[in-house]
């Protein structure tokens, strides 16, 4: 038994090293000068330099891109949480064929990749005059991620006792009031899960902003970093510094909210 446990620990350590090594290389190379990279690429920087970050921030124009990514991500998350939670409440509490059929329809939205509808979606957004705008991206992400959001919320709401909302309705509250005042505050764990998973997807998405925002001046972080990498491909210090700057905000959000991801999933499974 001890030998088996020891073997499992060795395997887990090896997997952890495999996952952490790219992060180590990314951070290490971003803190090195070109001479250090050419001589000792994987050793610790000696001395470390932050000049790459300053130059990458200016050269890649990451300031405006950071604002664009933040606006699109935050607005999309607000729409997903507001509409997704209420729609899931209806589906979870409605024992009718209509509710079940709508739930299955949303599940199909998870199974089918949105790339299948990329061309008609692009034509629709173009006909609405929303190409190259924040609004177009917000509407796109809200629609694409809504099935996944409803799926998470529905499973969690079904685990909640109905008596909470029923007691509020007996006291004269409407369905909307019972949801906003009683049910929604109980959804904090799964809301954290919805927030972080959708935020990671929206923030890191590259293809959609490239297609919808390319050349508009409203490019997001991944698109700006891609253009920057193509321009400075021979200067690895700048390239990796730009990658670190692009990933740092969403990594910080994930580290702050990671406990809600596990708590949200475990609470839903428990119910």
PDB file of C-alpha atoms in Angstrom:
ATOM      1  CA  UNK A   1       0.000   0.000   0.000  1.00  0.00           C
ATOM      2  CA  UNK A   2       2.820   2.376   0.855  1.00  0.00           C
ATOM      3  CA  UNK A   3       4.620   1.614  -2.405  1.00  0.00           C
ATOM      4  CA  UNK A   4       1.417   2.326  -4.349  1.00  0.00           C
ATOM      5  CA  UNK A   5       0.945   5.623  -2.539  1.00  0.00           C
ATOM      6  CA  UNK A   6       4.566   6.534  -3.211  1.00  0.00           C
ATOM      7  CA  UNK A   7       4.148   5.722  -6.909  1.00  0.00           C
ATOM      8  CA  UNK A   8       1.030   7.883  -7.127  1.00  0.00           C
ATOM      9  CA  UNK A   9       2.872  10.762  -5.473  1.00  0.00           C
ATOM     10  CA  UNK A  10       5.701  10.437  -7.990  1.00  0.00           C
ATOM     11  CA  UNK A  11       3.217  10.492 -10.865  1.00  0.00           C
ATOM     12  CA  UNK A  12       1.454  13.554  -9.424  1.00  0.00           C
ATOM     13  CA  UNK A  13       4.760  15.373  -8.993  1.00  0.00           C
ATOM     14  CA  UNK A  14       5.728  14.548 -12.586  1.00  0.00           C
ATOM     15  CA  UNK A  15       2.387  15.839 -13.885  1.00  0.00           C
ATOM     16  CA  UNK A  16       2.763  19.020 -11.805  1.00  0.00           C
ATOM     17  CA  UNK A  17       6.250  19.602 -13.201  1.00  0.00           C
ATOM     18  CA  UNK A  18       4.970  19.059 -16.759  1.00  0.00           C
ATOM     19  CA  UNK A  19       2.271  21.695 -16.221  1.00  0.00           C
ATOM     20  CA  UNK A  20       4.478  24.185 -14.388  1.00  0.00           C
ATOM     21  CA  UNK A  21       7.496  24.030 -16.684  1.00  0.00           C
ATOM     22  CA  UNK A  22       5.899  26.133 -19.484  1.00  0.00           C
ATOM     23  CA  UNK A  23       4.936  28.739 -16.880  1.00  0.00           C
ATOM     24  CA  UNK A  24       8.475  28.736 -15.523  1.00  0.00           C
ATOM     25  CA  UNK A  25       9.944  29.150 -19.016  1.00  0.00           C
ATOM     26  CA  UNK A  26       7.470  31.931 -19.858  1.00  0.00           C
ATOM     27  CA  UNK A  27       8.232  33.986 -16.752  1.00  0.00           C
ATOM     28  CA  UNK A  28      11.966  33.295 -16.803  1.00  0.00           C
ATOM     29  CA  UNK A  29      12.471  34.325 -20.420  1.00  0.00           C
ATOM     30  CA  UNK A  30      10.375  37.466 -19.936  1.00  0.00           C
ATOM     31  CA  UNK A  31      12.789  38.616 -17.203  1.00  0.00           C
ATOM     32  CA  UNK A  32      15.965  38.112 -19.249  1.00  0.00           C
ATOM     33  CA  UNK A  33      17.929  40.289 -21.613  1.00  0.00           C
ATOM     34  CA  UNK A  34      18.657  39.016 -25.144  1.00  0.00           C
ATOM     35  CA  UNK A  35      22.213  38.076 -24.136  1.00  0.00           C
ATOM     36  CA  UNK A  36      20.994  35.977 -21.193  1.00  0.00           C
ATOM     37  CA  UNK A  37      18.429  34.223 -23.380  1.00  0.00           C
ATOM     38  CA  UNK A  38      21.028  33.250 -25.979  1.00  0.00           C
ATOM     39  CA  UNK A  39      23.508  31.986 -23.385  1.00  0.00           C
ATOM     40  CA  UNK A  40      21.382  30.366 -20.646  1.00  0.00           C
ATOM     41  CA  UNK A  41      17.735  30.300 -21.784  1.00  0.00           C
ATOM     42  CA  UNK A  42      16.261  28.159 -18.986  1.00  0.00           C
ATOM     43  CA  UNK A  43      18.326  29.231 -16.009  1.00  0.00           C
ATOM     44  CA  UNK A  44      17.096  31.787 -13.504  1.00  0.00           C
ATOM     45  CA  UNK A  45      17.588  35.390 -14.659  1.00  0.00           C
ATOM     46  CA  UNK A  46      20.721  36.939 -13.188  1.00  0.00           C
ATOM     47  CA  UNK A  47      20.031  39.765 -12.833  1.00  0.00           C
ATOM     48  CA  UNK A  48      16.312  39.940 -13.712  1.00  0.00           C
ATOM     49  CA  UNK A  49      15.130  42.868 -15.827  1.00  0.00           C
ATOM     50  CA  UNK A  50      11.712  44.434 -16.232  1.00  0.00           C
ATOM     51  CA  UNK A  51      12.669  46.426 -19.320  1.00  0.00           C
ATOM     52  CA  UNK A  52      10.946  43.845 -21.530  1.00  0.00           C
ATOM     53  CA  UNK A  53       7.595  44.519 -19.875  1.00  0.00           C
ATOM     54  CA  UNK A  54       7.830  48.269 -20.309  1.00  0.00           C
ATOM     55  CA  UNK A  55       8.783  47.986 -23.973  1.00  0.00           C
ATOM     56  CA  UNK A  56       6.211  45.282 -24.688  1.00  0.00           C
ATOM     57  CA  UNK A  57       3.425  47.329 -23.083  1.00  0.00           C
ATOM     58  CA  UNK A  58       4.203  50.265 -25.375  1.00  0.00           C
ATOM     59  CA  UNK A  59       5.020  48.332 -28.544  1.00  0.00           C
ATOM     60  CA  UNK A  60       1.976  46.056 -28.384  1.00  0.00           C
ATOM     61  CA  UNK A  61      -0.399  48.888 -27.352  1.00  0.00           C
ATOM     62  CA  UNK A  62      -1.720  46.666 -24.573  1.00  0.00           C
ATOM     63  CA  UNK A  63      -3.351  49.555 -22.700  1.00  0.00           C
ATOM     64  CA  UNK A  64      -6.271  50.060 -25.138  1.00  0.00           C
ATOM     65  CA  UNK A  65      -6.490  46.307 -25.706  1.00  0.00           C
ATOM     66  CA  UNK A  66      -6.770  45.740 -21.962  1.00  0.00           C
ATOM     67  CA  UNK A  67      -9.666  48.198 -21.801  1.00  0.00           C
ATOM     68  CA  UNK A  68     -11.389  46.516 -24.759  1.00  0.00           C
ATOM     69  CA  UNK A  69     -11.010  43.040 -23.245  1.00  0.00           C
ATOM     70  CA  UNK A  70     -12.254  44.268 -19.870  1.00  0.00           C
ATOM     71  CA  UNK A  71     -15.342  45.987 -21.314  1.00  0.00           C
ATOM     72  CA  UNK A  72     -16.307  42.998 -23.452  1.00  0.00           C
ATOM     73  CA  UNK A  73     -15.656  40.434 -20.723  1.00  0.00           C
ATOM     74  CA  UNK A  74     -17.405  42.308 -17.890  1.00  0.00           C
ATOM     75  CA  UNK A  75     -20.464  43.245 -19.961  1.00  0.00           C
ATOM     76  CA  UNK A  76     -20.801  39.700 -21.300  1.00  0.00           C
ATOM     77  CA  UNK A  77     -20.541  38.259 -17.789  1.00  0.00           C
ATOM     78  CA  UNK A  78     -23.208  40.619 -16.447  1.00  0.00           C
ATOM     79  CA  UNK A  79     -25.587  39.597 -19.252  1.00  0.00           C
ATOM     80  CA  UNK A  80     -24.828  35.891 -18.832  1.00  0.00           C
ATOM     81  CA  UNK A  81     -25.357  35.925 -15.069  1.00  0.00           C
ATOM     82  CA  UNK A  82     -28.511  38.061 -15.207  1.00  0.00           C
ATOM     83  CA  UNK A  83     -30.307  36.256 -18.031  1.00  0.00           C
ATOM     84  CA  UNK A  84     -28.793  32.812 -17.478  1.00  0.00           C
ATOM     85  CA  UNK A  85     -29.664  32.560 -13.788  1.00  0.00           C
ATOM     86  CA  UNK A  86     -33.275  33.654 -14.300  1.00  0.00           C
ATOM     87  CA  UNK A  87     -33.776  31.358 -17.296  1.00  0.00           C
ATOM     88  CA  UNK A  88     -32.295  28.466 -15.331  1.00  0.00           C
ATOM     89  CA  UNK A  89     -34.640  29.216 -12.417  1.00  0.00           C
ATOM     90  CA  UNK A  90     -37.610  28.902 -14.751  1.00  0.00           C
ATOM     91  CA  UNK A  91     -36.318  25.663 -16.288  1.00  0.00           C
ATOM     92  CA  UNK A  92     -35.458  24.138 -12.907  1.00  0.00           C
ATOM     93  CA  UNK A  93     -38.812  24.968 -11.321  1.00  0.00           C
ATOM     94  CA  UNK A  94     -41.105  24.286 -14.291  1.00  0.00           C
ATOM     95  CA  UNK A  95     -42.190  20.647 -14.526  1.00  0.00           C
ATOM     96  CA  UNK A  96     -43.714  20.875 -18.013  1.00  0.00           C
ATOM     97  CA  UNK A  97     -42.844  19.509 -21.439  1.00  0.00           C
ATOM     98  CA  UNK A  98     -42.051  23.030 -22.591  1.00  0.00           C
ATOM     99  CA  UNK A  99     -39.501  23.516 -19.828  1.00  0.00           C
ATOM    100  CA  UNK A 100     -37.917  20.117 -20.487  1.00  0.00           C
ATOM    101  CA  UNK A 101     -37.818  20.753 -24.233  1.00  0.00           C
ATOM    102  CA  UNK A 102     -36.163  24.135 -23.759  1.00  0.00           C
ATOM    103  CA  UNK A 103     -33.602  22.585 -21.419  1.00  0.00           C
ATOM    104  CA  UNK A 104     -32.736  19.908 -24.003  1.00  0.00           C
ATOM    105  CA  UNK A 105     -32.465  22.648 -26.627  1.00  0.00           C
ATOM    106  CA  UNK A 106     -29.936  24.501 -24.493  1.00  0.00           C
ATOM    107  CA  UNK A 107     -27.999  21.274 -23.959  1.00  0.00           C
ATOM    108  CA  UNK A 108     -27.735  20.911 -27.727  1.00  0.00           C
ATOM    109  CA  UNK A 109     -26.159  24.363 -27.745  1.00  0.00           C
ATOM    110  CA  UNK A 110     -23.356  22.931 -25.590  1.00  0.00           C
ATOM    111  CA  UNK A 111     -22.843  19.819 -27.709  1.00  0.00           C
ATOM    112  CA  UNK A 112     -22.817  21.558 -31.078  1.00  0.00           C
ATOM    113  CA  UNK A 113     -19.707  23.729 -31.652  1.00  0.00           C
ATOM    114  CA  UNK A 114     -20.487  27.360 -32.399  1.00  0.00           C
ATOM    115  CA  UNK A 115     -17.984  27.234 -35.287  1.00  0.00           C
ATOM    116  CA  UNK A 116     -20.685  25.461 -37.314  1.00  0.00           C
ATOM    117  CA  UNK A 117     -22.660  28.692 -37.379  1.00  0.00           C
ATOM    118  CA  UNK A 118     -19.732  31.065 -37.713  1.00  0.00           C
ATOM    119  CA  UNK A 119     -20.544  32.209 -41.262  1.00  0.00           C
ATOM    120  CA  UNK A 120     -24.267  32.927 -40.710  1.00  0.00           C
ATOM    121  CA  UNK A 121     -23.450  34.520 -37.343  1.00  0.00           C
ATOM    122  CA  UNK A 122     -20.918  36.797 -39.007  1.00  0.00           C
ATOM    123  CA  UNK A 123     -23.421  37.752 -41.710  1.00  0.00           C
ATOM    124  CA  UNK A 124     -26.065  38.479 -39.059  1.00  0.00           C
ATOM    125  CA  UNK A 125     -23.729  40.685 -37.024  1.00  0.00           C
ATOM    126  CA  UNK A 126     -22.623  42.418 -40.226  1.00  0.00           C
ATOM    127  CA  UNK A 127     -26.235  43.083 -41.280  1.00  0.00           C
ATOM    128  CA  UNK A 128     -26.861  44.626 -37.860  1.00  0.00           C
ATOM    129  CA  UNK A 129     -23.882  46.932 -38.349  1.00  0.00           C
ATOM    130  CA  UNK A 130     -22.093  45.595 -35.279  1.00  0.00           C
ATOM    131  CA  UNK A 131     -18.843  44.427 -36.855  1.00  0.00           C
ATOM    132  CA  UNK A 132     -15.913  46.145 -35.163  1.00  0.00           C
ATOM    133  CA  UNK A 133     -17.918  47.155 -32.077  1.00  0.00           C
ATOM    134  CA  UNK A 134     -18.017  46.127 -28.438  1.00  0.00           C
ATOM    135  CA  UNK A 135     -21.751  45.514 -28.674  1.00  0.00           C
ATOM    136  CA  UNK A 136     -21.327  42.917 -31.408  1.00  0.00           C
ATOM    137  CA  UNK A 137     -18.843  40.925 -29.334  1.00  0.00           C
ATOM    138  CA  UNK A 138     -20.961  41.182 -26.172  1.00  0.00           C
ATOM    139  CA  UNK A 139     -24.055  39.882 -27.973  1.00  0.00           C
ATOM    140  CA  UNK A 140     -22.004  37.100 -29.578  1.00  0.00           C
ATOM    141  CA  UNK A 141     -20.460  35.869 -26.330  1.00  0.00           C
ATOM    142  CA  UNK A 142     -23.752  36.129 -24.456  1.00  0.00           C
ATOM    143  CA  UNK A 143     -25.447  33.910 -27.020  1.00  0.00           C
ATOM    144  CA  UNK A 144     -22.618  31.418 -27.355  1.00  0.00           C
ATOM    145  CA  UNK A 145     -22.044  30.926 -23.617  1.00  0.00           C
ATOM    146  CA  UNK A 146     -25.709  31.054 -22.558  1.00  0.00           C
ATOM    147  CA  UNK A 147     -26.337  27.263 -22.899  1.00  0.00           C
ATOM    148  CA  UNK A 148     -23.343  26.436 -20.718  1.00  0.00           C
ATOM    149  CA  UNK A 149     -24.365  29.052 -18.150  1.00  0.00           C
ATOM    150  CA  UNK A 150     -27.940  27.776 -17.988  1.00  0.00           C
ATOM    151  CA  UNK A 151     -26.677  24.206 -17.634  1.00  0.00           C
ATOM    152  CA  UNK A 152     -24.581  25.125 -14.582  1.00  0.00           C
ATOM    153  CA  UNK A 153     -27.287  27.219 -12.941  1.00  0.00           C
ATOM    154  CA  UNK A 154     -30.054  24.673 -13.554  1.00  0.00           C
ATOM    155  CA  UNK A 155     -28.175  21.844 -11.866  1.00  0.00           C
ATOM    156  CA  UNK A 156     -27.470  24.005  -8.828  1.00  0.00           C
ATOM    157  CA  UNK A 157     -31.005  25.409  -8.511  1.00  0.00           C
ATOM    158  CA  UNK A 158     -32.503  21.923  -8.651  1.00  0.00           C
ATOM    159  CA  UNK A 159     -30.460  21.081  -5.552  1.00  0.00           C
ATOM    160  CA  UNK A 160     -31.978  24.009  -3.619  1.00  0.00           C
ATOM    161  CA  UNK A 161     -35.115  23.390  -1.529  1.00  0.00           C
ATOM    162  CA  UNK A 162     -38.235  24.882  -3.102  1.00  0.00           C
ATOM    163  CA  UNK A 163     -39.430  26.035   0.317  1.00  0.00           C
ATOM    164  CA  UNK A 164     -37.217  29.154   0.239  1.00  0.00           C
ATOM    165  CA  UNK A 165     -38.995  30.718  -2.729  1.00  0.00           C
ATOM    166  CA  UNK A 166     -42.384  29.310  -1.700  1.00  0.00           C
ATOM    167  CA  UNK A 167     -42.195  30.999   1.699  1.00  0.00           C
ATOM    168  CA  UNK A 168     -41.462  34.344   0.057  1.00  0.00           C
ATOM    169  CA  UNK A 169     -44.399  33.914  -2.344  1.00  0.00           C
ATOM    170  CA  UNK A 170     -46.715  33.069   0.531  1.00  0.00           C
ATOM    171  CA  UNK A 171     -45.698  36.390   2.088  1.00  0.00           C
ATOM    172  CA  UNK A 172     -46.832  38.133  -1.093  1.00  0.00           C
ATOM    173  CA  UNK A 173     -43.637  38.263  -3.149  1.00  0.00           C
ATOM    174  CA  UNK A 174     -43.825  37.782  -6.906  1.00  0.00           C
ATOM    175  CA  UNK A 175     -41.758  35.169  -8.728  1.00  0.00           C
ATOM    176  CA  UNK A 176     -39.270  37.859  -9.759  1.00  0.00           C
ATOM    177  CA  UNK A 177     -38.958  39.225  -6.227  1.00  0.00           C
ATOM    178  CA  UNK A 178     -38.607  35.739  -4.756  1.00  0.00           C
ATOM    179  CA  UNK A 179     -35.831  34.997  -7.223  1.00  0.00           C
ATOM    180  CA  UNK A 180     -33.885  38.245  -6.805  1.00  0.00           C
ATOM    181  CA  UNK A 181     -34.285  38.545  -3.011  1.00  0.00           C
ATOM    182  CA  UNK A 182     -34.227  34.902  -1.898  1.00  0.00           C
ATOM    183  CA  UNK A 183     -32.925  32.505  -4.545  1.00  0.00           C
ATOM    184  CA  UNK A 184     -30.212  34.515  -6.290  1.00  0.00           C
ATOM    185  CA  UNK A 185     -28.205  35.228  -3.089  1.00  0.00           C
ATOM    186  CA  UNK A 186     -28.082  31.448  -2.558  1.00  0.00           C
ATOM    187  CA  UNK A 187     -26.492  31.038  -5.995  1.00  0.00           C
ATOM    188  CA  UNK A 188     -23.217  32.681  -4.959  1.00  0.00           C
ATOM    189  CA  UNK A 189     -21.078  29.506  -5.241  1.00  0.00           C
ATOM    190  CA  UNK A 190     -22.266  28.573  -8.723  1.00  0.00           C
ATOM    191  CA  UNK A 191     -22.196  32.230  -9.791  1.00  0.00           C
ATOM    192  CA  UNK A 192     -18.483  32.259  -8.983  1.00  0.00           C
ATOM    193  CA  UNK A 193     -18.063  29.148 -11.126  1.00  0.00           C
ATOM    194  CA  UNK A 194     -20.039  30.681 -13.989  1.00  0.00           C
ATOM    195  CA  UNK A 195     -18.066  33.894 -13.714  1.00  0.00           C
ATOM    196  CA  UNK A 196     -14.578  32.426 -13.797  1.00  0.00           C
ATOM    197  CA  UNK A 197     -15.207  29.766 -16.466  1.00  0.00           C
ATOM    198  CA  UNK A 198     -16.890  32.215 -18.824  1.00  0.00           C
ATOM    199  CA  UNK A 199     -14.328  34.929 -18.079  1.00  0.00           C
ATOM    200  CA  UNK A 200     -11.440  32.608 -18.982  1.00  0.00           C
ATOM    201  CA  UNK A 201     -13.126  31.639 -22.252  1.00  0.00           C
ATOM    202  CA  UNK A 202     -14.047  35.180 -23.289  1.00  0.00           C
ATOM    203  CA  UNK A 203     -10.735  36.743 -22.256  1.00  0.00           C
ATOM    204  CA  UNK A 204      -8.598  34.118 -23.990  1.00  0.00           C
ATOM    205  CA  UNK A 205     -10.689  33.774 -27.146  1.00  0.00           C
ATOM    206  CA  UNK A 206      -8.596  34.674 -30.162  1.00  0.00           C
ATOM    207  CA  UNK A 207     -10.412  33.640 -33.333  1.00  0.00           C
ATOM    208  CA  UNK A 208     -13.686  35.503 -32.767  1.00  0.00           C
ATOM    209  CA  UNK A 209     -12.152  38.920 -31.914  1.00  0.00           C
ATOM    210  CA  UNK A 210      -9.747  38.503 -34.839  1.00  0.00           C
ATOM    211  CA  UNK A 211     -12.700  37.928 -37.154  1.00  0.00           C
ATOM    212  CA  UNK A 212     -15.066  40.535 -35.742  1.00  0.00           C
ATOM    213  CA  UNK A 213     -12.669  43.234 -34.489  1.00  0.00           C
ATOM    214  CA  UNK A 214      -9.604  42.905 -36.711  1.00  0.00           C
ATOM    215  CA  UNK A 215      -8.479  46.314 -37.980  1.00  0.00           C
ATOM    216  CA  UNK A 216     -11.192  48.179 -36.071  1.00  0.00           C
ATOM    217  CA  UNK A 217      -8.999  49.622 -33.324  1.00  0.00           C
ATOM    218  CA  UNK A 218     -10.974  47.675 -30.700  1.00  0.00           C
ATOM    219  CA  UNK A 219      -8.780  44.563 -30.693  1.00  0.00           C
ATOM    220  CA  UNK A 220      -8.637  42.512 -27.512  1.00  0.00           C
ATOM    221  CA  UNK A 221      -5.539  41.326 -25.663  1.00  0.00           C
ATOM    222  CA  UNK A 222      -5.058  38.012 -27.571  1.00  0.00           C
ATOM    223  CA  UNK A 223      -5.297  39.736 -30.971  1.00  0.00           C
ATOM    224  CA  UNK A 224      -2.846  42.480 -29.967  1.00  0.00           C
ATOM    225  CA  UNK A 225      -0.411  39.951 -28.510  1.00  0.00           C
ATOM    226  CA  UNK A 226      -0.633  37.884 -31.707  1.00  0.00           C
ATOM    227  CA  UNK A 227       0.211  40.908 -33.852  1.00  0.00           C
ATOM    228  CA  UNK A 228       2.997  41.813 -31.451  1.00  0.00           C
ATOM    229  CA  UNK A 229       4.484  38.302 -31.539  1.00  0.00           C
ATOM    230  CA  UNK A 230       4.483  38.310 -35.326  1.00  0.00           C
ATOM    231  CA  UNK A 231       6.315  41.630 -35.365  1.00  0.00           C
ATOM    232  CA  UNK A 232       8.935  40.828 -32.723  1.00  0.00           C
ATOM    233  CA  UNK A 233       9.252  37.080 -33.252  1.00  0.00           C
ATOM    234  CA  UNK A 234      13.064  37.188 -33.050  1.00  0.00           C
ATOM    235  CA  UNK A 235      13.118  39.016 -29.695  1.00  0.00           C
ATOM    236  CA  UNK A 236      11.955  36.330 -27.307  1.00  0.00           C
ATOM    237  CA  UNK A 237      12.253  38.516 -24.223  1.00  0.00           C
ATOM    238  CA  UNK A 238       9.704  40.993 -25.581  1.00  0.00           C
ATOM    239  CA  UNK A 239       7.462  38.240 -26.904  1.00  0.00           C
ATOM    240  CA  UNK A 240       7.262  36.415 -23.587  1.00  0.00           C
ATOM    241  CA  UNK A 241       6.839  39.671 -21.675  1.00  0.00           C
ATOM    242  CA  UNK A 242       3.854  40.503 -23.877  1.00  0.00           C
ATOM    243  CA  UNK A 243       2.396  37.048 -23.257  1.00  0.00           C
ATOM    244  CA  UNK A 244       2.790  37.463 -19.500  1.00  0.00           C
ATOM    245  CA  UNK A 245       1.110  40.881 -19.545  1.00  0.00           C
ATOM    246  CA  UNK A 246      -1.759  39.510 -21.608  1.00  0.00           C
ATOM    247  CA  UNK A 247      -2.359  36.531 -19.327  1.00  0.00           C
ATOM    248  CA  UNK A 248      -1.764  38.236 -15.969  1.00  0.00           C
ATOM    249  CA  UNK A 249      -5.223  39.847 -15.440  1.00  0.00           C
ATOM    250  CA  UNK A 250      -7.247  36.683 -16.046  1.00  0.00           C
ATOM    251  CA  UNK A 251      -4.795  34.578 -14.028  1.00  0.00           C
ATOM    252  CA  UNK A 252      -5.212  36.979 -11.092  1.00  0.00           C
ATOM    253  CA  UNK A 253      -9.013  36.747 -11.337  1.00  0.00           C
ATOM    254  CA  UNK A 254      -8.824  32.961 -11.479  1.00  0.00           C
ATOM    255  CA  UNK A 255      -6.608  32.751  -8.411  1.00  0.00           C
ATOM    256  CA  UNK A 256      -8.997  34.956  -6.444  1.00  0.00           C
ATOM    257  CA  UNK A 257     -12.132  33.035  -7.464  1.00  0.00           C
ATOM    258  CA  UNK A 258     -10.805  29.498  -7.855  1.00  0.00           C
ATOM    259  CA  UNK A 259     -12.383  28.318  -4.591  1.00  0.00           C
ATOM    260  CA  UNK A 260     -15.824  29.154  -5.981  1.00  0.00           C
ATOM    261  CA  UNK A 261     -15.242  26.907  -8.989  1.00  0.00           C
ATOM    262  CA  UNK A 262     -14.762  23.824  -6.830  1.00  0.00           C
ATOM    263  CA  UNK A 263     -17.458  24.883  -4.360  1.00  0.00           C
ATOM    264  CA  UNK A 264     -19.987  25.476  -7.118  1.00  0.00           C
ATOM    265  CA  UNK A 265     -19.379  22.119  -8.788  1.00  0.00           C
ATOM    266  CA  UNK A 266     -19.332  20.177  -5.528  1.00  0.00           C
ATOM    267  CA  UNK A 267     -22.539  21.816  -4.282  1.00  0.00           C
ATOM    268  CA  UNK A 268     -24.334  20.989  -7.511  1.00  0.00           C
ATOM    269  CA  UNK A 269     -23.120  17.389  -7.501  1.00  0.00           C
ATOM    270  CA  UNK A 270     -24.056  16.976  -3.849  1.00  0.00           C
ATOM    271  CA  UNK A 271     -27.601  18.013  -4.582  1.00  0.00           C
TER     272      UNK A 271
END
